[in-house]
Structures are given as C-alpha cells and as structure tokens.
CSV table of C-alpha atoms in Angstrom, one decimal:
chain,number,residue,atom,x,y,z
A,1,UNK,CA,11.0,3.1,7.6
A,2,UNK,CA,13.8,1.3,9.6
A,3,UNK,CA,17.5,2.3,8.3
A,4,UNK,CA,19.8,-0.4,8.2
A,5,UNK,CA,23.6,-0.8,8.8
A,6,UNK,CA,24.7,-2.6,5.9
A,7,UNK,CA,22.9,-2.7,3.1
A,8,UNK,CA,23.1,-5.4,1.0
A,9,UNK,CA,23.1,-5.1,-2.8
A,10,UNK,CA,22.1,-9.2,-2.7
A,11,UNK,CA,19.2,-8.5,-1.3
A,12,UNK,CA,17.9,-7.3,-5.6
A,13,UNK,CA,19.5,-10.6,-6.7
A,14,UNK,CA,16.7,-12.3,-8.3
A,15,UNK,CA,14.0,-10.0,-7.4
A,16,UNK,CA,10.8,-10.5,-8.5
A,17,UNK,CA,8.8,-8.6,-11.4
A,18,UNK,CA,6.3,-6.2,-10.0
A,19,UNK,CA,3.7,-4.5,-11.6
A,20,UNK,CA,2.3,-1.9,-10.7
A,21,UNK,CA,-2.1,-1.1,-11.0
A,22,UNK,CA,-3.0,-0.4,-13.9
A,23,UNK,CA,-6.7,1.1,-12.1
A,24,UNK,CA,-7.5,4.7,-12.5
A,25,UNK,CA,-6.4,7.3,-10.9
A,26,UNK,CA,-9.1,7.6,-7.2
A,27,UNK,CA,-9.6,11.0,-5.7
A,28,UNK,CA,-11.4,10.9,-2.0
A,29,UNK,CA,-13.5,13.8,-0.8
A,30,UNK,CA,-15.2,15.6,1.6
A,31,UNK,CA,-16.5,18.4,-0.1
A,32,UNK,CA,-14.9,20.2,1.8
A,33,UNK,CA,-12.1,23.3,0.7
A,34,UNK,CA,-9.4,21.6,2.4
A,35,UNK,CA,-9.9,18.4,-0.3
A,36,UNK,CA,-9.8,21.0,-3.5
A,37,UNK,CA,-5.6,20.0,-4.0
A,38,UNK,CA,-6.6,16.3,-4.7
A,39,UNK,CA,-8.3,17.9,-8.0
A,40,UNK,CA,-5.7,19.7,-9.9
A,41,UNK,CA,-3.1,16.7,-9.0
A,42,UNK,CA,-5.1,14.7,-10.2
A,43,UNK,CA,-5.7,15.6,-13.1
A,44,UNK,CA,-1.8,16.5,-14.1
A,45,UNK,CA,-1.1,12.6,-12.6
A,46,UNK,CA,-3.9,10.8,-14.4
A,47,UNK,CA,-3.1,13.2,-18.0
A,48,UNK,CA,0.7,12.1,-17.0
A,49,UNK,CA,-0.4,8.5,-16.8
A,50,UNK,CA,-3.1,8.4,-19.3
A,51,UNK,CA,-5.3,7.2,-16.9
A,52,UNK,CA,-8.9,8.4,-15.6
A,53,UNK,CA,-9.5,9.9,-13.4
A,54,UNK,CA,-12.4,8.8,-10.8
A,55,UNK,CA,-14.0,10.5,-7.3
A,56,UNK,CA,-15.1,9.0,-4.5
A,57,UNK,CA,-16.9,10.4,-1.2
A,58,UNK,CA,-18.7,8.4,1.7
A,59,UNK,CA,-21.3,9.7,4.2
A,60,UNK,CA,-21.5,8.9,7.2
A,61,UNK,CA,-25.2,8.1,8.7
A,62,UNK,CA,-25.9,9.9,11.9
A,63,UNK,CA,-27.9,7.8,14.8
A,64,UNK,CA,-31.5,9.8,15.5
A,65,UNK,CA,-31.8,10.1,19.4
A,66,UNK,CA,-35.1,8.4,19.9
A,67,UNK,CA,-35.2,9.1,24.3
A,68,UNK,CA,-33.1,6.6,25.6
A,69,UNK,CA,-33.4,4.5,22.6
A,70,UNK,CA,-30.2,4.1,21.3
A,71,UNK,CA,-30.2,6.7,17.7
A,72,UNK,CA,-31.4,4.6,14.4
A,73,UNK,CA,-30.1,5.3,10.9
A,74,UNK,CA,-31.9,8.1,8.9
A,75,UNK,CA,-34.6,7.2,7.0
A,76,UNK,CA,-33.6,6.0,3.5
A,77,UNK,CA,-34.7,8.9,2.1
A,78,UNK,CA,-33.5,11.4,4.0
A,79,UNK,CA,-30.6,9.9,2.9
A,80,UNK,CA,-31.1,10.4,-1.0
A,81,UNK,CA,-30.8,13.4,-0.8
A,82,UNK,CA,-28.2,13.6,1.7
A,83,UNK,CA,-26.1,11.5,-1.3
A,84,UNK,CA,-27.9,14.5,-4.1
A,85,UNK,CA,-26.2,17.2,-2.2
A,86,UNK,CA,-22.8,15.4,-1.7
A,87,UNK,CA,-23.4,15.1,-5.2
A,88,UNK,CA,-23.9,18.4,-5.5
A,89,UNK,CA,-21.3,19.9,-3.5
A,90,UNK,CA,-18.8,17.6,-4.9
A,91,UNK,CA,-19.3,18.7,-8.4
A,92,UNK,CA,-19.2,22.3,-7.5
A,93,UNK,CA,-15.7,21.5,-5.3
A,94,UNK,CA,-14.2,20.3,-9.0
A,95,UNK,CA,-15.8,23.7,-11.0
A,96,UNK,CA,-13.4,25.6,-8.3
A,97,UNK,CA,-10.5,23.0,-8.0
A,98,UNK,CA,-10.1,22.7,-11.9
A,99,UNK,CA,-9.3,25.3,-14.3
A,100,UNK,CA,-11.2,23.2,-17.4
A,101,UNK,CA,-14.9,21.5,-17.1
A,102,UNK,CA,-14.4,17.6,-16.7
A,103,UNK,CA,-16.8,14.6,-16.4
A,104,UNK,CA,-15.3,12.6,-14.0
A,105,UNK,CA,-17.4,9.6,-12.7
A,106,UNK,CA,-18.7,10.7,-8.7
A,107,UNK,CA,-19.4,7.1,-7.2
A,108,UNK,CA,-21.2,8.8,-3.5
A,109,UNK,CA,-21.9,6.5,-1.3
A,110,UNK,CA,-22.7,6.0,3.0
A,111,UNK,CA,-21.3,4.5,6.0
A,112,UNK,CA,-17.7,4.7,7.2
A,113,UNK,CA,-15.8,6.8,4.8
A,114,UNK,CA,-12.7,5.3,5.6
A,115,UNK,CA,-13.4,1.2,5.0
A,116,UNK,CA,-15.7,2.8,1.8
A,117,UNK,CA,-12.8,4.5,0.4
A,118,UNK,CA,-10.2,1.2,0.8
A,119,UNK,CA,-13.1,-1.3,-0.7
A,120,UNK,CA,-13.5,1.2,-3.7
A,121,UNK,CA,-10.2,1.7,-4.0
A,122,UNK,CA,-9.3,-2.3,-4.1
A,123,UNK,CA,-12.6,-2.7,-6.3
A,124,UNK,CA,-11.4,-0.3,-9.1
A,125,UNK,CA,-7.7,-1.3,-9.2
A,126,UNK,CA,-6.6,2.1,-8.2
A,127,UNK,CA,-3.2,3.0,-9.2
A,128,UNK,CA,-3.1,5.8,-6.3
A,129,UNK,CA,-5.3,7.7,-3.9
A,130,UNK,CA,-5.3,10.8,-3.8
A,131,UNK,CA,-6.6,12.9,-1.0
A,132,UNK,CA,-6.3,16.9,0.1
A,133,UNK,CA,-3.9,16.7,3.3
A,134,UNK,CA,-6.0,18.4,5.7
A,135,UNK,CA,-3.8,18.2,8.0
A,136,UNK,CA,-5.6,19.9,11.3
A,137,UNK,CA,-8.7,17.9,11.6
A,138,UNK,CA,-11.3,20.2,11.4
A,139,UNK,CA,-14.5,19.3,13.3
A,140,UNK,CA,-16.3,19.3,10.5
A,141,UNK,CA,-14.2,17.5,8.6
A,142,UNK,CA,-15.1,14.2,7.1
A,143,UNK,CA,-11.3,13.6,5.8
A,144,UNK,CA,-8.7,15.0,8.0
A,145,UNK,CA,-4.4,14.3,8.7
A,146,UNK,CA,-5.9,11.2,11.2
A,147,UNK,CA,-7.3,9.7,8.5
A,148,UNK,CA,-4.4,9.2,6.1
A,149,UNK,CA,-3.2,7.1,8.4
A,150,UNK,CA,-6.3,4.9,8.8
A,151,UNK,CA,-6.7,4.8,4.6
A,152,UNK,CA,-2.7,3.0,5.7
A,153,UNK,CA,-3.9,0.5,7.6
A,154,UNK,CA,-6.8,-0.2,6.4
A,155,UNK,CA,-5.7,0.2,2.8
A,156,UNK,CA,-3.1,-1.4,-0.1
A,157,UNK,CA,-3.6,1.3,-2.4
A,158,UNK,CA,-0.2,4.1,-2.9
A,159,UNK,CA,-1.8,7.1,-1.0
A,160,UNK,CA,-0.8,10.7,-2.3
A,161,UNK,CA,-1.7,13.3,1.0
A,162,UNK,CA,-1.5,17.3,-1.4
A,163,UNK,CA,-0.5,20.1,-0.2
A,164,UNK,CA,-2.1,23.3,-1.0
A,165,UNK,CA,-0.1,24.5,-3.8
A,166,UNK,CA,0.7,21.5,-5.3
A,167,UNK,CA,-1.2,21.2,-9.1
A,168,UNK,CA,1.5,19.9,-11.5
A,169,UNK,CA,4.5,17.1,-11.2
A,170,UNK,CA,6.8,17.2,-8.9
A,171,UNK,CA,9.7,18.6,-10.0
A,172,UNK,CA,11.4,18.8,-6.1
A,173,UNK,CA,11.1,15.0,-5.2
A,174,UNK,CA,13.1,13.1,-1.7
A,175,UNK,CA,12.8,9.8,-1.7
A,176,UNK,CA,13.2,8.1,1.6
A,177,UNK,CA,16.1,5.2,0.6
A,178,UNK,CA,16.5,1.9,2.6
A,179,UNK,CA,17.1,0.0,0.9
A,180,UNK,CA,14.9,-2.7,1.2
A,181,UNK,CA,11.8,-4.2,-1.4
A,182,UNK,CA,9.0,-2.4,0.3
A,183,UNK,CA,10.9,0.8,-0.6
A,184,UNK,CA,12.6,0.3,-4.1
A,185,UNK,CA,8.9,-0.2,-5.2
A,186,UNK,CA,7.7,2.4,-3.0
A,187,UNK,CA,10.9,4.5,-5.4
A,188,UNK,CA,9.4,2.9,-8.6
A,189,UNK,CA,5.5,4.0,-7.6
A,190,UNK,CA,7.1,7.5,-6.7
A,191,UNK,CA,8.5,8.1,-10.1
A,192,UNK,CA,5.4,7.8,-12.1
A,193,UNK,CA,4.1,10.9,-10.9
A,194,UNK,CA,7.2,12.8,-10.5
A,195,UNK,CA,8.0,15.4,-13.8
A,196,UNK,CA,10.3,14.1,-16.5
A,197,UNK,CA,12.8,17.2,-15.5
A,198,UNK,CA,12.6,16.7,-11.8
A,199,UNK,CA,15.6,16.3,-9.9
A,200,UNK,CA,14.7,13.6,-7.0
A,201,UNK,CA,17.0,13.3,-4.1
A,202,UNK,CA,17.6,9.6,-2.6
A,203,UNK,CA,17.9,10.3,0.6
A,204,UNK,CA,19.6,7.7,2.8
A,205,UNK,CA,18.9,7.8,7.6
A,206,UNK,CA,21.6,6.3,9.4
A,207,UNK,CA,21.4,5.3,12.8
A,208,UNK,CA,24.4,7.9,14.6
A,209,UNK,CA,27.7,6.6,15.6
A,210,UNK,CA,27.4,4.8,18.7
A,211,UNK,CA,30.9,4.1,19.3
A,212,UNK,CA,34.6,5.4,19.1
A,213,UNK,CA,36.0,2.1,18.7
A,214,UNK,CA,38.3,1.2,15.9
A,215,UNK,CA,36.1,-1.8,14.7
A,216,UNK,CA,32.5,0.7,14.9
A,217,UNK,CA,35.1,2.5,12.5
A,218,UNK,CA,35.9,0.2,10.4
A,219,UNK,CA,32.6,-1.4,10.0
A,220,UNK,CA,31.5,2.6,9.1
A,221,UNK,CA,34.2,2.2,6.0
A,222,UNK,CA,32.2,-1.1,5.0
A,223,UNK,CA,28.7,0.3,5.2
A,224,UNK,CA,29.3,3.1,3.5
A,225,UNK,CA,31.1,1.6,0.2
A,226,UNK,CA,27.8,-1.0,0.7
A,227,UNK,CA,25.9,2.1,0.5
A,228,UNK,CA,27.4,3.3,-2.6
A,229,UNK,CA,26.3,0.0,-4.5
A,230,UNK,CA,23.0,0.1,-2.7
A,231,UNK,CA,22.3,4.4,-4.6
A,232,UNK,CA,23.9,2.7,-8.0
A,233,UNK,CA,21.3,-0.3,-8.2
A,234,UNK,CA,18.5,1.8,-7.0
A,235,UNK,CA,19.8,4.5,-9.9
A,236,UNK,CA,20.1,1.9,-12.4
A,237,UNK,CA,16.6,0.6,-11.6
A,238,UNK,CA,14.7,3.8,-11.3
A,239,UNK,CA,16.7,5.6,-14.2
A,240,UNK,CA,14.2,7.4,-16.6
A,241,UNK,CA,14.4,9.9,-19.0
A,242,UNK,CA,15.9,13.7,-18.1
A,243,UNK,CA,15.3,12.5,-13.8
A,244,UNK,CA,18.7,13.9,-12.9
A,245,UNK,CA,19.5,11.8,-9.3
A,246,UNK,CA,20.9,12.6,-6.0
A,247,UNK,CA,22.4,10.6,-3.8
A,248,UNK,CA,22.4,11.5,0.3
A,249,UNK,CA,23.1,10.1,3.3
A,250,UNK,CA,22.8,10.9,7.0
A,251,UNK,CA,22.2,10.2,10.2
A,252,UNK,CA,19.9,10.3,12.9
A,253,UNK,CA,16.1,9.7,13.6
A,254,UNK,CA,14.6,9.0,10.4
A,255,UNK,CA,11.6,11.1,10.2
A,256,UNK,CA,13.6,14.4,11.7
A,257,UNK,CA,16.8,13.2,9.3
A,258,UNK,CA,14.1,13.2,7.0
A,259,UNK,CA,11.8,16.0,7.3
A,260,UNK,CA,15.0,19.4,7.5
A,261,UNK,CA,16.3,17.5,4.5
A,262,UNK,CA,12.5,17.9,2.6
A,263,UNK,CA,12.4,22.2,4.3
A,264,UNK,CA,15.9,22.9,3.2
A,265,UNK,CA,15.9,22.0,-0.5
A,266,UNK,CA,12.1,23.6,-0.5
A,267,UNK,CA,10.9,19.8,-1.7
A,268,UNK,CA,8.0,19.3,-3.1
A,269,UNK,CA,7.2,16.0,-2.3
A,270,UNK,CA,8.1,12.9,0.4
A,271,UNK,CA,8.0,9.9,-0.8
A,272,UNK,CA,8.4,6.3,1.5
A,273,UNK,CA,7.0,2.7,2.2
A,274,UNK,CA,4.9,1.4,5.2
A,275,UNK,CA,6.8,-2.0,6.6
A,276,UNK,CA,3.6,-3.4,8.3
A,277,UNK,CA,2.2,-6.8,7.9
A,278,UNK,CA,-1.3,-7.0,7.2
A,279,UNK,CA,-3.5,-7.3,9.8
A,280,UNK,CA,-0.9,-6.3,12.0
A,281,UNK,CA,-0.8,-2.3,10.0
A,282,UNK,CA,-3.8,-1.8,11.4
A,283,UNK,CA,-2.4,-1.6,15.4
A,284,UNK,CA,0.9,-0.4,13.7
A,285,UNK,CA,1.5,1.1,11.0
A,286,UNK,CA,5.4,2.6,11.8
A,287,UNK,CA,6.8,6.0,13.6
A,288,UNK,CA,8.8,7.1,10.0
A,289,UNK,CA,4.8,7.1,8.5
A,290,UNK,CA,3.3,8.5,10.9
A,291,UNK,CA,5.8,11.3,11.8
A,292,UNK,CA,5.3,12.6,7.8
A,293,UNK,CA,2.2,12.3,8.0
A,294,UNK,CA,1.7,14.6,10.9
A,295,UNK,CA,4.4,16.8,10.9
A,296,UNK,CA,6.3,17.0,7.2
A,297,UNK,CA,5.4,20.5,5.5
A,298,UNK,CA,5.4,19.3,1.3
A,299,UNK,CA,3.8,16.7,-0.3
A,300,UNK,CA,3.8,12.5,0.6
A,301,UNK,CA,3.2,9.6,-0.8
A,302,UNK,CA,3.0,6.5,0.8
A,303,UNK,CA,2.8,3.1,-0.4
A,304,UNK,CA,1.8,0.1,2.2
A,305,UNK,CA,4.2,-2.9,2.5
A,306,UNK,CA,1.3,-5.2,1.3
A,307,UNK,CA,0.9,-3.4,-2.1
A,308,UNK,CA,4.7,-4.0,-2.8
A,309,UNK,CA,4.1,-7.8,-2.0
A,310,UNK,CA,0.7,-7.8,-4.1
A,311,UNK,CA,2.5,-6.6,-7.2
A,312,UNK,CA,4.5,-9.3,-6.9
A,313,UNK,CA,3.1,-12.0,-6.4
A,314,UNK,CA,0.6,-11.2,-9.4
A,315,UNK,CA,2.7,-10.1,-11.3
A,316,UNK,CA,4.2,-13.8,-11.2
A,317,UNK,CA,0.9,-15.7,-10.2
A,318,UNK,CA,-1.1,-14.8,-13.0
A,319,UNK,CA,0.9,-14.3,-16.1
A,320,UNK,CA,-1.0,-16.4,-18.7
A,321,UNK,CA,2.3,-16.6,-20.9
A,322,UNK,CA,3.6,-18.4,-17.5
A,323,UNK,CA,1.1,-20.3,-15.8
A,324,UNK,CA,-0.7,-23.0,-15.7
A,325,UNK,CA,-3.5,-24.1,-13.1
A,326,UNK,CA,-4.8,-27.5,-11.9
A,327,UNK,CA,-7.8,-28.3,-9.6
A,328,UNK,CA,-7.3,-31.1,-7.1
A,329,UNK,CA,-9.8,-33.5,-5.6
A,330,UNK,CA,-12.0,-33.3,-2.7
A,331,UNK,CA,-11.1,-36.6,-1.3
A,332,UNK,CA,-6.7,-35.7,-2.1
A,333,UNK,CA,-6.2,-32.4,-0.7
A,334,UNK,CA,-5.0,-33.3,2.6
A,335,UNK,CA,-2.7,-35.6,0.6
A,336,UNK,CA,-2.1,-32.7,-1.8
A,337,UNK,CA,-1.6,-29.9,0.8
A,338,UNK,CA,0.6,-32.1,2.3
A,339,UNK,CA,3.0,-32.0,-1.0
A,340,UNK,CA,2.4,-28.3,-1.1
A,341,UNK,CA,4.0,-27.7,2.3
A,342,UNK,CA,7.2,-30.0,1.1
A,343,UNK,CA,7.7,-28.5,-2.1
A,344,UNK,CA,7.6,-23.9,-0.8
A,345,UNK,CA,8.0,-24.6,3.5
A,346,UNK,CA,9.6,-21.5,4.2
A,347,UNK,CA,8.8,-19.3,0.5
A,348,UNK,CA,7.3,-16.1,1.6
A,349,UNK,CA,3.9,-15.7,1.1
A,350,UNK,CA,0.1,-13.8,0.7
A,351,UNK,CA,-3.3,-13.9,2.1
A,352,UNK,CA,-6.2,-12.3,0.2
A,353,UNK,CA,-9.5,-13.1,0.9
A,354,UNK,CA,-12.3,-12.6,-1.4
A,355,UNK,CA,-15.1,-12.3,0.7
A,356,UNK,CA,-19.3,-11.6,-1.2
A,357,UNK,CA,-20.0,-10.1,2.4
A,358,UNK,CA,-17.4,-7.4,2.6
A,359,UNK,CA,-15.5,-7.8,-0.7
A,360,UNK,CA,-11.3,-7.9,-0.8
A,361,UNK,CA,-8.2,-7.6,2.1
A,362,UNK,CA,-5.4,-8.3,2.6
A,363,UNK,CA,-5.4,-10.5,5.6
A,364,UNK,CA,-1.6,-10.9,5.8
A,365,UNK,CA,1.6,-10.5,3.4
A,366,UNK,CA,5.9,-11.8,3.2
A,367,UNK,CA,4.6,-14.5,6.0
A,368,UNK,CA,7.1,-17.7,5.3
A,369,UNK,CA,4.6,-20.9,4.8
A,370,UNK,CA,5.2,-23.0,7.1
A,371,UNK,CA,1.9,-26.0,6.4
A,372,UNK,CA,-1.5,-26.2,5.0
A,373,UNK,CA,-3.6,-29.2,6.3
A,374,UNK,CA,-7.6,-30.8,5.1
A,375,UNK,CA,-9.7,-31.7,7.3
A,376,UNK,CA,-12.2,-33.2,5.0
A,377,UNK,CA,-14.8,-34.2,7.8
A,378,UNK,CA,-15.5,-30.8,8.0
A,379,UNK,CA,-14.3,-29.5,5.3
A,380,UNK,CA,-11.9,-26.8,6.6
A,381,UNK,CA,-8.1,-26.6,5.1
A,382,UNK,CA,-6.3,-24.3,7.9
A,383,UNK,CA,-2.7,-22.2,6.7
A,384,UNK,CA,-0.1,-21.5,8.9
A,385,UNK,CA,2.8,-18.8,8.2
A,386,UNK,CA,5.6,-17.2,10.1
A,387,UNK,CA,8.8,-17.9,11.5
A,388,UNK,CA,10.2,-21.6,12.2
A,389,UNK,CA,10.7,-20.2,15.8
A,390,UNK,CA,8.6,-18.8,18.6
A,391,UNK,CA,9.6,-16.0,17.8
A,392,UNK,CA,8.5,-13.3,15.4
A,393,UNK,CA,5.0,-12.9,13.4
A,394,UNK,CA,2.5,-15.8,12.9
A,395,UNK,CA,-0.3,-15.6,11.3
A,396,UNK,CA,-3.1,-19.1,11.2
A,397,UNK,CA,-6.3,-19.0,8.9
A,398,UNK,CA,-8.6,-21.0,8.2
A,399,UNK,CA,-10.9,-21.7,6.3
A,400,UNK,CA,-14.2,-23.9,5.6
A,401,UNK,CA,-16.6,-25.2,3.5
A,402,UNK,CA,-14.6,-25.5,1.1
A,403,UNK,CA,-15.7,-26.9,-2.0
A,404,UNK,CA,-12.1,-26.6,-4.7
A,405,UNK,CA,-8.5,-25.5,-4.6
A,406,UNK,CA,-7.2,-24.9,-7.7
A,407,UNK,CA,-2.7,-24.8,-7.7
A,408,UNK,CA,-1.5,-22.1,-10.6
A,409,UNK,CA,1.9,-23.4,-11.0
A,410,UNK,CA,4.7,-21.6,-13.6
A,411,UNK,CA,6.6,-23.2,-17.0
A,412,UNK,CA,9.3,-24.4,-14.7
A,413,UNK,CA,6.7,-26.0,-12.6
A,414,UNK,CA,7.0,-24.1,-9.6
A,415,UNK,CA,4.7,-23.1,-7.4
A,416,UNK,CA,2.5,-19.8,-7.5
A,417,UNK,CA,-0.8,-19.8,-6.4
A,418,UNK,CA,-3.4,-21.6,-4.6
A,419,UNK,CA,-7.2,-20.5,-5.3
A,420,UNK,CA,-9.2,-22.7,-2.5
A,421,UNK,CA,-13.4,-21.7,-3.4
A,422,UNK,CA,-15.8,-21.8,-0.1
A,423,UNK,CA,-18.7,-21.4,-0.2
A,424,UNK,CA,-18.2,-17.2,0.8
A,425,UNK,CA,-16.3,-16.1,-1.5
A,426,UNK,CA,-12.3,-17.5,-2.0
A,427,UNK,CA,-9.1,-16.6,-1.1
A,428,UNK,CA,-5.2,-16.9,-3.0
A,429,UNK,CA,-2.9,-17.7,-1.3
A,430,UNK,CA,0.2,-15.7,-3.5
A,431,UNK,CA,3.9,-17.4,-3.3
A,432,UNK,CA,6.6,-15.0,-3.8
C-alpha cells in the first residue's frame, strides 16, 4: 500500500457510499492443525456481526500415472470416499478447535482449492474469509502462507489470516492508513471485527525526507498539516462506541515500519488494503500486503481494492429506491452506447462478468471509461477503459452474442450501470 507525501482530505468530498457484504463468515480449511486457528475467531466475529458461519474445504484430485500416458483423475467412487473422509475430518477439527458444539454447514468440493474457495466466497457474498495463517507451508498442507496471497490475487473477499491464540475480537489493532478510498474501506471492514473497547492505531508511513533543502522542509510542514486533517477525517468516519483511536506517523519502508510498530505494541491484528486492479492483481498484488503475509508476527485482515469498488458501485447502482431500469432495442444499441459514452466518458467503473461456465468474477475495476460501441452484424459490444493517453492501464472487453442491454439510472438521471445479456450469462459495467 503506497504512502502519500501530501494526503489530501478533498479525496473524501463526495466519496460514494459503500455497503459491506451481508453474507456469511466463511472459514476455509484443509483439516490440518494449522487451520484450527480460523474456527474460534470466525465464531466470535460471526456472533458479533449476527451472521452465520459456513465452512468450505476443497480436495485437489490426484492423477493416476498409467505407464507413460498422462494421468487421469481418480475414479468418482474414490473421490466420493475422499470427500466423505474430508467432511469427517473437518467436523473433528471443529470439535477440537471450538469450545462448544456447532452446526455449521460444511461444503466439501473438488478441484483447485484456491479457485474453489474464491468461487464459493463470491457465490455466497461472504463478508469475510477466515483462514489459519500457516506461514510455514508444510508439504502436506493445501492451504499455506502463499495461499493467502493467491486468495487475494484471485478473489474479491476480505481475508483474515489468523495466528494461533487469537480467539477473541482483537483489542490492539493497527490499521495501515494511506488516506486513500481503498484504505478507508479496508479500515471500515476492520472496524466490524474489532472489540468494542479496542485501541485502534491509525498508522501512516511516509517516505523519508530526501533533502535538507528549505523547500522540502516547507513541504514537510504542509504534509504534516494535511496528515493531521486526514487523520481527523478518518476518526470521524470510523468512530465506534468505546473504541479509542491513536494516530501515528512514521517514516521509512511501509511494510517494515508497520511490522515494527505492530510488534512494539504487541498488536493482535494489522489491517491493510491492496490496490491491485482486477485481472492485474494476478500478476502484481502489492509489496506491502505480500510483506505482511510473509513476515508479520500477528494476525492480518487484508481487503482487496476491488472489494471496495464493488461495494461502492453496488450501493449506488442497485438501491431500489433510487434506480430505474430501461432496456434498449437491438436496432438502436450503437446509437445508445454512443450517447452513453458521451455522458460518462472519464467516469471510473468496474467490469463484473457472470458466466454460466465459471461463475462471477471481477475483470477490472477503478478504470475510467473511454468508450463503448456495438457492431450489429456480429452482435458484439465493446467497452474500453483506461487513461486518455497511451500511458497507464487499459482494458478492452468485447462481449459476443449480445441479446439485450439494460441501463440503470438514479433518481437524478445519472447513469449507474449497464447490464449486457449474452448467450453465456451477463456482464455488468458498474460506474462510480
């Protein structure tokens, strides 16, 4: 998570409303002892939020070598036995990890564990995904430390990576504070799982002073003043009951500074955001999140940037009291999308695809709209996002087999979302 030299409180002017997910607390486990830590914390978080708890576990099929031929999956009856055994192991794990008996729903699925967990988290609209930290990556573990990073790269659900010993809502909490909208949303998610009497340390890390020149000294003074204003804005937005806030400004490497400060106060939880952009998160997650997952000594809550984008877009787009929907005729789609472009060029948006074959996922988010077109002869709609110059991130997404396009607008007549219906499912263009 980058540090800002000159935090600007105008970032929050008109900041759109966000709505936290309302689904279950989801525990992901591989039935190993290293996953035990997830269960007690999930129980107290769910009780605090009045939410249900679900458990997801996935079995990776093993191939059978056949004399020089490529392996084939195990026969279905063998996989059925493996699933039954895993279900028994998960329930035994719940019995040893929890102080009381529970009747949580357990889903045992088959496939790549990370993809199956991500898919289940999306389909259930999970409010948070809880996993045991498992930093040591034992050879027989399916979910290890690097798996936390993969869950963040492929998924859009906040992830709590739990250290053994954290069995109650955390009372000593560090929230990494870069004064961005992404960071604020991560902090808001974090505030839903802290103890009512917690002490929350808002920690902002800035780059070291690079020069003794008086100009930089003046800039440093201005930066400190802006930082104080930004801290005040965060306190106002995060205020909650008996929670005590402390503001801390540090210099240096963000990951190192956060870890050292967390150790100095014996923090139970560090909260941070990732700033990756949709599909680009698969390649670049963010150095701070990666550093914390690999080296922090306490539990972590890491919130993908796309989680905040979706929360804002959905809150704006699908409020029943504010939204009306109109459907365009196929014959007029090129004209309608041209008008849509003129009205909305430059507005940031997200692309969410929901296909029958692999479910819902975020293709890209927080990219400004450049344009939209429709080619009637091949029933293809194309949407372009990115910077207005050749520099920066770009995304072009073409949708074939279009059968209908619906436009949602709010009470003020402002466009909120497009829903493009096609043969394999539908695609949402969510505008901020």
